[in-house]
Amino acid sequence: MSRDGDYGRRDVLRAGGIVLGGSLVSGSATAAEGDGSTTLTLLSYNDIQTAAAEDKDFSRLVTLIEEQRAAADGPVVVVGGGDQVGPHALSPISQWRAPVEVLNEVEPDADVIGNHEFDYGLDAISDVTAHSEFPWLATNLVDDETGGAFDGTESTRIVERGGVRVGLIGLLDEGATFGKTNIAFDEEGLTVEDYTETGPAEASRLKTEEDVDIVIALAHTGVPDAEVLAEADTDDAIDVIVVGDDEIVYPPAETSGTIVTEAEARANYLGKLELTVGDDGLTSWQGDLIEVTEDVEKDPTASQIINDYRAEVSLDSPVVETETELDARFSSNYHRETGYGNLITDAMRERVDADVAITNAGGIRSNAVYGPGEITGGDIFNTLPFPNTVVTLELTGEELIETLESQVITLESETGQSFGEEISQQTSGLRFEWVPHEDADELVRDVYVGGEPLDPDETYAVAVNSYIANGGSGYLIEDKVIEDTGELQATTVVKYLEERETIAPEPEGHMQRVDRDLPDASVTVDGNGKVVTQFDAPEDVDSVADETVAVWTPDGEHLDAEQVVFDEDDETLVVRVDDGDLAETVDDADDGDGVALDLYAEYESSEFEQIYFERSRLNADVAATVRRRGRGRAGPPGR
C-alpha cells in the first residue's frame, strides 16, 4: 500500500503530537531506577533522496546526529530506513556517491535496501555496499543460490553498545520493489520473501540463538505495512520498527506492543527513541521526532562533499521566471492535474513532436512548491532527479486508453482508502475524464487528442520517460519504443524553459475527475439572454457547491455558472449561465455547428466518503447548437 512512484508519497500526518512514550503493552513492566537497566538512544532517518543534492537539511542532519550522540547519557545506535542514494539532482553526476560519502561521515550502524537503492540498476548495489562504511541490510531479499544476502548486503547485523546487544534486520515489501523498479527480481535470481514471515522469524532467531536483548527492524514498507508487520509478530520479537518509503511524519507510537516510527523524508526530521533495556529486554521508552531547522549548523565536511559535486554542473543558474507556482508536491501530482505537470509534459511533447505526453506522478519529486519567481536548473533537477530519458512510443487509441487507465486508483481500493482516488500521472495533448470507482463501466472516457475525439484504431506518437517505457509504475507498455532521445527528462525541461523569459503554467482541464453522472442535456447558444438547464440529480447528492459549477469546452475553456439551485426534495439541479459569455467560449464554431460541452459540479455525497478531495464531482454531457444569426431561446432542459 505504500506508494511513492515512487510514490513517496504523501503529505499525511498519521500520529498526533511529537513527544510520545510509555511502557510496552507486551507484558513487560516499566524499569525501576537503579535496577541495572540501560538507556539506549536510537537515532533514525529515512528517504534522504532529493536532499542529497542540496547543501541544506542533509548537512544539518549530520550535525544534529552528532549533537544527539554527544548529548546522550548512554549508548547510541544510528540507523536508516532506506531510499538514501536516490533520487536526487546530482544523480547524473555522482549517482549514489554523494549521499554515500555524506552518510559515511554519519557512520550509521546499518541501513536497509529500499527501492531507490536500485535507481542505478541491480549491478550498482555492489558498488553502493562496497563504498559504504556501514552495512546495508536485506533480510528478506535473498539470493536464490545461496539463500542469503546478495551483492554485498547483509541479512542481519548485531551491534553491542553499553552491554546491550541490539539485533538489526532489514525488510522491504513487494510494494517497495515491484512497480517501483524495472528489475525482474525473479529473473535475476532474487526472491522477495514475505516480510511478515521472515521478519518475525529472524527476530526470534536473534533473541533465542544470538542472545540479543532487543531487535530493531528497518522496514522500507511504509507505515501501514509496518503496522501489519507488528501485528504479525505474535512472539513480540521485534521491539522497534524504523520505517521508510511512504515519507510521512509518524512520531513513535505502539502497535501490538511494537514501537513504530517514521521521520518523513528529505532530512526534514531525525527520529529519537530512548529505550530502557533490562535483563528481560525492552521495558519502557520515550521518543519524538526532532525537526531539522535552519538553527542547526551545517556539518562542514558534508557541505563540502555536496558543493564539490554541485560545482560540476550549473544547478544554481537561473533558467526562467515563473509567474505561477510550480507545484511538485506528491499529493497534488498524484491526485489532479497541476500546472507544473503540464509544463513538464508540454516540454516532452515539443521535444519529440509527439501527439501526447505522459509522465508518472512519482517521477516528480522534492515534495515542494517553487515560485512564483526565479527558477534555477537545480530546481528542475530536484523535481526530476531520476536518470530517465525522453522516449517516443507508438500507441493505438485503444492502447492509449489502457495506458491511462492503468494509473487510476479507485476510491474503493486499498490504496484509495488510504490516500483517496488518484489519477497518478500528468499529461499533455490530452483531455479526458476519469471515473475512480470499482463499478465504473470505463475508468477513462471521453478522450480528446489535440482537440479531436480519440480514434481507437488510430496510431498516436506518445512521449514518455524511459522508466514508463520499461513498464515502471505499472504502465502497460511493452515493445512500443520507436525512439529514445538519450536526453534526460530534466534536461529536456531545462532547455524548454531556457527558450522562454517567463512562464505561467496552470491547470487546463486535461484530466477531469467524475464520481457520478447527471443526465445529458441539449442547449442552443445564440449569444442572447441566459441558458438555463435542469437536471435530475443522483440519489447520493446532499448538496452542491455553487462556486464549483462550470461549463467546459473541448479545448479547455470554461465558464462559471451564474446561478445554481439544488432542490433536495425534488432532487433537481438547475444551472444558469450567461448566453453571451457562453457564445464567446465557443467563438470558433460556425452557425449551426454542434459543440460538445461538459458541465462539472462538486457535491456532498451520502455514498462516497472522500479521503483526499473535499467533495465528490458530477458531470453532464451538454450538446450545444450554435446559432449566429437571429435571436433565439435556449432549447428545452435536457434529460
XYZ file of C-alpha atoms in Angstrom:
639
model
C 0.000 0.000 0.000
C 2.963 2.312 0.350
C 3.397 4.424 -2.766
C 5.978 6.901 -3.837
C 6.481 6.198 -7.584
C 7.736 6.038 -6.352
C 5.058 7.146 -4.882
C 6.737 8.626 -1.712
C 4.044 9.593 -1.181
C 2.286 11.871 0.878
C 1.575 14.879 2.987
C -0.148 12.745 5.626
C 0.129 13.040 9.398
C -0.658 9.659 10.895
C 0.078 10.242 14.579
C -0.768 13.283 16.596
C 1.781 15.104 18.718
C 5.528 14.952 18.629
C 6.659 13.612 22.028
C 5.355 10.180 22.946
C 6.368 7.433 25.321
C 5.283 4.724 27.705
C 5.732 1.131 28.813
C 5.257 -1.595 26.262
C 1.970 -3.436 26.214
C 3.500 -6.882 25.691
C 3.513 -7.777 29.357
C 6.742 -6.135 30.479
C 6.921 -3.796 33.446
C 8.473 -0.346 33.471
C 12.044 -0.497 34.657
C 12.774 0.962 38.046
C 15.676 3.276 38.743
C 18.838 1.580 39.925
C 17.866 -1.909 38.696
C 20.789 -2.136 36.280
C 18.803 -1.143 33.222
C 20.470 0.754 30.383
C 19.003 3.627 28.399
C 19.856 3.125 24.744
C 19.270 6.053 22.380
C 18.123 5.123 18.866
C 18.502 7.806 16.172
C 16.869 7.240 12.789
C 16.290 8.877 9.422
C 14.857 7.703 6.107
C 14.330 8.660 2.448
C 17.089 11.282 2.189
C 16.519 11.330 -1.585
C 16.489 14.853 -3.102
C 18.119 16.394 -0.008
C 21.365 14.676 -1.035
C 21.862 17.246 -3.806
C 21.415 20.340 -1.636
C 23.689 21.829 0.992
C 20.766 22.392 3.286
C 18.974 19.954 5.582
C 21.200 16.954 4.815
C 24.261 18.817 6.088
C 22.270 19.951 9.135
C 21.052 16.402 9.792
C 24.679 15.251 10.056
C 25.310 17.926 12.696
C 22.120 17.070 14.577
C 23.055 13.390 14.749
C 26.463 14.273 16.203
C 24.866 16.642 18.721
C 22.428 13.960 19.853
C 25.213 11.405 20.110
C 27.207 13.758 22.325
C 24.188 14.637 24.482
C 23.060 11.059 25.138
C 23.572 9.743 28.685
C 24.116 6.206 27.461
C 24.929 4.218 24.332
C 23.648 5.297 20.900
C 22.634 3.366 17.788
C 22.046 5.169 14.451
C 20.041 3.570 11.628
C 18.384 4.440 8.307
C 15.086 3.410 6.782
C 16.217 3.139 3.138
C 15.912 5.216 -0.057
C 19.000 7.251 0.747
C 21.002 7.196 -2.509
C 18.300 8.388 -4.903
C 16.602 10.123 -6.450
C 18.410 13.454 -6.350
C 19.534 16.201 -8.704
C 23.181 15.091 -8.641
C 22.317 11.621 -9.940
C 23.616 12.342 -13.476
C 26.962 13.394 -11.974
C 27.501 11.403 -8.797
C 24.852 8.676 -8.948
C 24.975 7.107 -5.449
C 28.338 8.640 -4.489
C 27.304 11.967 -2.949
C 24.807 10.547 -0.426
C 27.050 7.583 0.418
C 30.026 9.860 1.082
C 27.940 12.025 3.413
C 26.450 9.012 5.201
C 29.956 7.674 5.727
C 30.526 10.795 7.824
C 27.447 9.892 9.881
C 28.743 6.352 10.473
C 25.341 4.701 10.901
C 25.176 1.206 12.344
C 23.032 -0.042 9.441
C 20.619 0.944 6.700
C 18.085 -1.052 4.679
C 17.940 -1.506 0.920
C 14.916 0.396 -0.436
C 13.532 0.644 -3.940
C 15.561 3.777 -4.762
C 18.779 1.990 -3.954
C 18.021 0.256 -7.277
C 17.826 3.540 -9.222
C 21.181 2.864 -10.855
C 20.432 -0.781 -11.605
C 20.922 -4.041 -9.783
C 24.647 -4.258 -10.545
C 25.255 -0.897 -8.855
C 24.154 -2.275 -5.477
C 27.533 -3.970 -5.080
C 29.205 -0.585 -5.705
C 26.979 1.070 -3.105
C 27.744 -1.575 -0.482
C 31.471 -1.608 -1.295
C 31.840 2.150 -0.868
C 29.632 2.371 2.225
C 31.454 2.262 5.530
C 28.356 0.767 7.126
C 26.229 -2.316 6.343
C 23.147 -2.405 4.100
C 20.578 -4.967 5.238
C 18.222 -7.018 3.072
C 16.909 -9.775 5.314
C 14.002 -10.858 3.116
C 15.518 -10.136 -0.314
C 17.619 -13.231 -0.782
C 19.914 -14.791 -3.362
C 18.210 -17.937 -4.666
C 21.514 -19.813 -4.991
C 22.877 -19.108 -1.526
C 19.672 -18.434 0.374
C 21.448 -15.466 1.944
C 22.296 -11.846 1.292
C 23.018 -10.519 -2.204
C 25.614 -8.166 -3.729
C 27.380 -7.129 -0.547
C 24.263 -6.695 1.580
C 23.862 -8.425 4.942
C 20.921 -10.390 6.306
C 21.362 -9.209 9.882
C 23.737 -7.162 11.982
C 24.347 -7.355 15.747
C 25.599 -4.222 17.477
C 26.738 -4.178 21.103
C 26.544 -0.843 22.922
C 26.986 -0.335 26.671
C 26.379 -4.000 27.358
C 23.187 -4.061 25.259
C 23.111 -6.457 22.307
C 20.994 -4.985 19.521
C 19.839 -7.126 16.618
C 19.160 -5.284 13.339
C 17.181 -6.668 10.407
C 16.242 -5.025 7.117
C 12.895 -5.631 5.421
C 11.090 -4.443 2.344
C 7.771 -5.432 0.833
C 6.756 -6.101 -2.771
C 5.250 -2.614 -2.931
C 8.741 -1.186 -2.486
C 10.213 -3.328 -5.247
C 7.804 -4.409 -7.969
C 6.319 -1.450 -9.831
C 8.883 0.944 -8.375
C 11.894 -0.552 -10.119
C 12.321 -2.034 -13.573
C 14.213 -5.023 -12.203
C 12.813 -8.506 -12.770
C 13.979 -9.900 -9.429
C 12.973 -13.477 -10.191
C 14.926 -13.426 -13.455
C 17.932 -12.086 -11.560
C 17.813 -14.968 -9.107
C 16.419 -12.940 -6.207
C 13.342 -13.646 -4.119
C 11.394 -11.137 -2.075
C 10.219 -13.200 0.861
C 7.097 -12.275 2.803
C 8.351 -9.685 5.283
C 5.598 -10.584 7.764
C 7.008 -14.113 7.967
C 10.756 -13.607 7.516
C 10.899 -10.560 9.810
C 9.381 -12.107 12.960
C 11.169 -15.417 12.359
C 14.592 -13.780 12.067
C 13.906 -11.557 15.077
C 13.008 -14.612 17.156
C 16.171 -16.374 15.999
C 18.316 -13.415 17.009
C 16.846 -13.441 20.510
C 16.954 -17.188 21.066
C 20.179 -18.128 19.258
C 22.218 -14.905 19.269
C 21.236 -13.703 22.728
C 20.309 -10.188 21.604
C 18.406 -8.011 24.058
C 16.265 -6.088 21.550
C 15.552 -6.295 17.833
C 15.118 -3.261 15.593
C 13.583 -3.794 12.159
C 14.489 -1.312 9.440
C 11.386 -1.638 7.268
C 11.147 0.042 3.880
C 7.445 -0.714 3.685
C 5.529 2.393 4.683
C 3.726 2.772 7.990
C 0.538 0.795 7.215
C 2.541 -2.282 6.210
C 4.849 -1.782 9.188
C 1.797 -1.970 11.410
C 0.835 -5.217 9.660
C 4.337 -6.490 10.472
C 3.883 -5.584 14.138
C 0.583 -7.459 14.253
C 2.141 -10.490 12.554
C 4.920 -10.607 15.170
C 2.950 -12.736 17.600
C 6.038 -13.583 19.703
C 6.794 -9.869 20.224
C 10.323 -10.455 18.966
C 10.549 -7.130 17.114
C 10.783 -4.237 19.555
C 11.075 -1.244 17.202
C 10.239 -0.718 13.529
C 12.022 2.187 11.831
C 10.012 2.874 8.691
C 10.739 4.353 5.272
C 9.065 4.571 1.859
C 5.767 6.448 2.294
C 7.514 9.546 3.639
C 5.129 10.631 6.357
C 5.532 12.294 9.727
C 4.865 9.477 12.182
C 6.103 10.126 15.717
C 6.811 6.971 17.745
C 3.643 5.049 18.603
C 2.899 1.494 19.709
C 1.154 -1.086 17.552
C 0.661 -4.572 19.032
C 3.426 -3.905 21.543
C 5.927 -2.723 18.929
C 7.145 0.869 18.547
C 6.662 2.189 15.012
C 8.142 5.470 13.791
C 8.963 7.309 10.571
C 10.817 10.625 10.133
C 9.094 11.823 6.931
C 11.865 12.287 4.315
C 14.479 14.590 2.764
C 16.323 15.051 6.088
C 13.382 17.027 7.461
C 13.375 15.151 10.785
C 15.572 12.986 12.974
C 13.833 10.233 14.885
C 14.869 9.791 18.507
C 13.906 6.967 20.847
C 15.216 6.417 24.366
C 14.823 2.701 25.068
C 15.109 1.309 28.583
C 16.635 -2.159 28.348
C 16.893 -4.518 31.325
C 17.521 -8.192 31.886
C 14.164 -9.010 30.306
C 14.716 -6.845 27.250
C 12.918 -3.609 26.399
C 10.791 -2.387 29.285
C 9.898 1.247 28.559
C 10.527 4.013 26.071
C 10.029 7.607 25.193
C 10.576 9.249 21.847
C 9.990 12.101 19.478
C 10.808 13.490 16.067
C 13.284 16.370 16.053
C 12.744 18.825 13.217
C 15.824 19.826 11.245
C 15.698 23.624 11.154
C 17.953 26.419 9.931
C 19.054 26.908 13.534
C 21.171 23.764 13.195
C 24.597 24.479 11.744
C 25.697 22.610 8.642
C 28.370 19.989 9.020
C 31.350 21.428 7.076
C 32.509 18.087 5.667
C 29.023 17.203 4.422
C 28.667 20.670 2.902
C 31.978 20.337 1.062
C 31.064 16.923 -0.354
C 27.767 18.194 -1.726
C 29.108 21.502 -3.003
C 32.041 19.845 -4.751
C 29.595 17.765 -6.776
C 27.318 20.749 -7.381
C 30.240 22.694 -8.810
C 30.448 20.179 -11.667
C 27.036 21.249 -13.027
C 25.135 24.537 -13.315
C 22.486 23.761 -10.742
C 22.423 27.302 -9.352
C 21.975 29.153 -12.651
C 18.552 30.801 -13.240
C 16.743 29.469 -16.309
C 13.339 31.196 -16.232
C 10.955 33.405 -14.245
C 7.609 31.864 -13.337
C 4.512 33.928 -12.632
C 2.699 30.954 -11.101
C 3.688 28.278 -8.619
C 5.409 25.125 -9.849
C 3.769 22.514 -7.636
C 5.992 19.445 -7.237
C 4.150 18.074 -4.211
C 3.281 14.392 -4.210
C -0.284 14.938 -3.057
C -1.012 17.360 -5.893
C 0.555 15.405 -8.734
C -0.913 12.071 -7.731
C -4.443 13.392 -7.363
C -5.018 16.030 -10.011
C -3.647 17.997 -12.911
C -1.036 20.576 -11.968
C 0.455 23.486 -13.859
C 3.922 22.051 -13.334
C 2.811 18.667 -14.643
C 1.545 20.435 -17.749
C 4.867 22.238 -18.175
C 6.895 19.036 -17.900
C 4.756 17.117 -20.377
C 4.493 20.097 -22.754
C 8.297 20.172 -22.886
C 8.466 16.437 -23.565
C 5.820 16.607 -26.292
C 7.550 19.524 -28.007
C 10.962 17.837 -27.773
C 9.906 14.869 -29.937
C 6.951 16.449 -31.755
C 4.534 13.920 -30.247
C 0.748 13.967 -30.184
C 0.625 13.192 -26.481
C 2.992 13.218 -23.499
C 2.634 11.347 -20.206
C 4.802 11.333 -17.099
C 4.306 9.379 -13.883
C 3.371 11.337 -10.770
C 6.004 9.548 -8.697
C 8.723 10.798 -11.020
C 8.052 14.371 -9.865
C 9.978 14.722 -6.614
C 11.059 17.114 -3.852
C 7.508 17.466 -2.490
C 7.869 21.257 -2.629
C 6.455 24.313 -4.390
C 8.749 26.559 -6.459
C 7.973 30.168 -7.304
C 6.479 32.475 -8.229
C 9.864 33.920 -9.063
C 13.223 32.732 -10.322
C 13.672 29.070 -11.204
C 17.142 27.522 -11.410
C 18.411 24.460 -13.194
C 18.846 22.872 -9.778
C 15.152 23.347 -9.033
C 14.254 21.372 -12.146
C 16.770 18.603 -11.408
C 15.487 18.438 -7.815
C 11.989 17.781 -9.095
C 13.085 15.431 -11.901
C 16.111 13.722 -10.328
C 15.923 10.311 -11.986
C 18.270 9.387 -14.857
C 15.245 8.947 -17.142
C 15.426 9.917 -20.790
C 12.622 11.134 -23.065
C 11.276 8.341 -25.247
C 8.716 8.229 -28.063
C 6.218 5.378 -28.313
C 3.603 4.457 -30.886
C 0.259 3.546 -29.344
C -3.123 2.965 -30.874
C -6.021 4.913 -29.405
C -7.174 1.772 -27.633
C -3.709 1.207 -26.153
C -3.548 4.846 -25.084
C -6.773 4.464 -23.117
C -5.445 1.286 -21.471
C -2.259 3.163 -20.581
C -4.191 5.985 -18.933
C -6.496 3.570 -17.107
C -3.518 1.705 -15.623
C -2.838 4.698 -13.372
C -6.338 5.294 -11.998
C -6.630 4.475 -8.300
C -10.237 3.865 -7.311
C -11.683 5.144 -4.056
C -12.736 1.635 -3.076
C -9.259 0.125 -3.482
C -6.898 -0.423 -0.563
C -4.702 2.448 -1.703
C -7.751 4.623 -2.350
C -8.965 4.046 1.175
C -5.610 5.289 2.466
C -4.907 8.175 0.089
C -8.124 8.804 -1.832
C -8.936 8.414 -5.507
C -5.973 9.249 -7.768
C -5.070 9.766 -11.414
C -1.324 9.252 -10.687
C 0.033 10.922 -13.846
C 0.414 14.216 -15.689
C -0.357 14.683 -19.392
C -0.109 16.982 -22.405
C -2.092 16.962 -25.674
C -4.928 15.105 -23.988
C -8.260 15.835 -22.406
C -10.262 13.076 -20.733
C -12.494 12.146 -17.818
C -11.523 9.591 -15.172
C -14.059 7.746 -13.034
C -12.337 6.329 -9.940
C -14.832 3.690 -8.830
C -14.828 -0.095 -8.995
C -18.289 -0.229 -10.601
C -17.413 2.215 -13.403
C -18.001 0.946 -16.948
C -14.917 2.888 -18.027
C -12.157 4.252 -15.810
C -11.116 6.657 -18.588
C -13.602 8.070 -21.119
C -14.363 10.978 -23.456
C -10.743 11.188 -24.598
C -9.671 14.010 -26.918
C -6.249 14.210 -28.597
C -5.303 17.620 -29.921
C -8.909 18.749 -29.501
C -10.300 15.873 -31.597
C -12.100 12.763 -30.281
C -9.704 9.844 -29.886
C -9.872 7.191 -32.617
C -9.336 3.726 -31.070
C -7.737 2.460 -34.283
C -5.540 5.495 -34.998
C -1.830 5.414 -34.116
C -0.507 8.216 -31.895
C 3.036 9.307 -31.074
C 3.353 9.398 -27.271
C 6.280 10.935 -25.368
C 7.089 9.280 -22.036
C 10.152 8.856 -19.853
C 12.262 5.731 -20.105
C 11.011 4.456 -16.726
C 7.460 4.331 -18.081
C 8.629 2.860 -21.396
C 10.174 -0.042 -19.476
C 6.952 -0.765 -17.606
C 7.614 1.240 -14.437
C 4.727 2.360 -12.180
C 2.561 -0.393 -13.639
C 2.263 1.169 -17.089
C 1.062 -1.426 -19.591
C 3.580 -0.611 -22.308
C 5.806 -3.211 -23.949
C 7.892 -3.089 -27.109
C 6.399 0.215 -28.253
C 9.535 2.388 -28.318
C 10.312 3.999 -31.672
C 12.940 6.475 -30.451
C 14.970 7.194 -27.324
C 16.395 10.702 -27.387
C 19.072 9.800 -24.839
C 18.345 13.188 -23.254
C 17.480 13.373 -19.576
C 13.909 14.372 -18.870
C 15.176 17.179 -16.619
C 17.471 18.434 -19.377
C 14.541 18.496 -21.797
C 12.563 20.666 -19.387
C 15.524 22.999 -18.740
C 16.056 23.525 -22.477
C 12.351 24.203 -22.920
C 12.472 26.855 -20.195
C 15.662 28.480 -21.464
C 13.800 29.417 -24.653
C 11.322 31.462 -22.587
C 11.784 34.549 -20.429
C 8.686 33.980 -18.306
C 6.173 31.173 -17.831
C 2.799 30.911 -16.110
C 1.640 27.273 -16.272
C -1.792 26.482 -14.864
C -4.227 23.532 -14.894
C -6.172 23.480 -18.157
C -8.763 20.767 -17.627
C -6.709 17.925 -19.100
C -7.929 15.343 -16.573
C -11.474 15.747 -15.238
C -12.489 13.678 -12.212
C -16.082 12.339 -12.260
C -17.800 10.408 -9.459
C -21.401 10.497 -10.710
C -23.220 11.438 -13.919
C -26.083 13.821 -14.498
C -28.422 13.219 -17.485
C -27.321 14.548 -20.853
C -28.604 17.974 -21.882
C -29.140 19.930 -25.114
C -28.951 23.708 -25.406
C -28.869 26.397 -28.063
C -26.198 29.096 -27.889
C -27.056 32.321 -29.712
C -25.382 34.935 -27.536
C -28.624 36.371 -26.174
C -30.104 36.143 -22.678
C -29.463 33.162 -20.447
C -29.077 29.432 -20.892
C -30.932 27.547 -18.170
C -30.763 23.759 -17.837
C -32.408 21.482 -15.295
C -31.068 18.058 -14.336
C -32.382 15.166 -12.293
C -29.719 14.675 -9.589
C -28.368 11.274 -8.466
C -29.733 9.978 -5.179
C -26.474 10.466 -3.284
C -26.369 14.265 -3.820
C -26.893 16.013 -0.477
C -25.788 19.487 -1.609
C -23.959 21.196 -4.458
C -21.101 23.671 -4.066
C -22.336 26.555 -6.260
C -18.875 28.052 -6.795
C -17.597 24.828 -8.396
C -20.202 24.573 -11.174
C -18.754 25.366 -14.594
C -19.181 24.547 -18.279
C -16.067 23.370 -20.172
C -15.315 23.280 -23.906
C -13.276 20.504 -25.601
C -10.250 22.833 -25.867
C -10.180 23.613 -22.157
C -12.049 26.925 -21.987
C -14.524 27.132 -19.132
C -17.315 29.389 -17.924
C -18.530 29.547 -14.325
C -22.261 29.264 -13.727
C -24.157 32.449 -12.843
C -26.704 30.720 -10.658
C -27.069 27.224 -9.230
C -30.167 25.909 -7.459
C -30.270 22.433 -5.960
C -33.676 21.263 -4.697
C -33.040 18.459 -2.214
C -36.731 17.480 -2.047
C -37.238 17.269 -5.810
C -33.665 16.040 -6.389
C -33.181 18.531 -9.199
C -30.283 20.772 -10.128
C -30.854 23.966 -12.129
C -27.866 25.715 -13.705
C -27.897 29.110 -15.408
C -25.099 30.629 -17.489
C -24.870 33.850 -19.460
C -25.575 33.106 -23.129
C -23.296 35.877 -24.361
C -20.366 34.610 -22.314
C -21.065 31.045 -23.406
C -21.101 32.150 -27.055
C -17.640 33.676 -26.584
C -16.242 30.403 -25.245
C -17.324 28.657 -28.461
C -16.444 31.522 -30.801
C -14.606 29.147 -33.158
C -17.884 27.401 -34.013
C -19.892 28.493 -37.053
C -23.630 28.928 -37.304
C -25.359 25.570 -36.998
C -22.335 23.772 -35.591
C -22.709 21.387 -32.689
C -20.282 21.698 -29.793
C -19.825 19.019 -27.116
C -19.689 20.793 -23.760
C -19.237 19.339 -20.294
C -20.726 20.585 -17.058
C -18.878 19.752 -13.834
C -20.012 20.376 -10.259
C -18.687 19.337 -6.857
C -21.164 17.952 -4.351
C -21.538 16.430 -0.921
C -22.251 12.731 -1.346
C -24.150 10.465 1.004
C -22.382 7.477 -0.569
C -18.751 8.423 -1.155
C -16.554 9.291 1.810
C -13.714 11.202 0.192
C -10.225 10.709 1.650
C -8.276 13.409 -0.182
C -10.746 15.560 -2.087
C -13.113 17.848 -0.241
C -16.134 16.753 -2.280
C -17.278 14.321 -4.944
C -17.854 15.510 -8.513
C -20.731 15.442 -11.037
C -20.608 15.552 -14.828
C -23.183 16.150 -17.556
C -22.616 15.973 -21.305
C -24.182 19.058 -22.874
C -24.818 19.141 -26.648
C -24.799 22.806 -27.721
C -26.090 24.036 -31.079
C -24.613 27.383 -32.141
C -26.882 29.992 -33.752
C -25.013 33.009 -35.054
C -27.946 34.538 -36.954
C -31.107 35.960 -35.418
C -32.249 35.719 -31.871
C -33.408 32.561 -30.245
C -34.052 30.887 -26.951
C -32.325 28.059 -25.240
C -33.633 24.626 -26.009
C -35.630 22.566 -23.530
C -33.979 21.182 -20.426
C -32.022 18.010 -21.053
C -32.990 14.723 -19.516
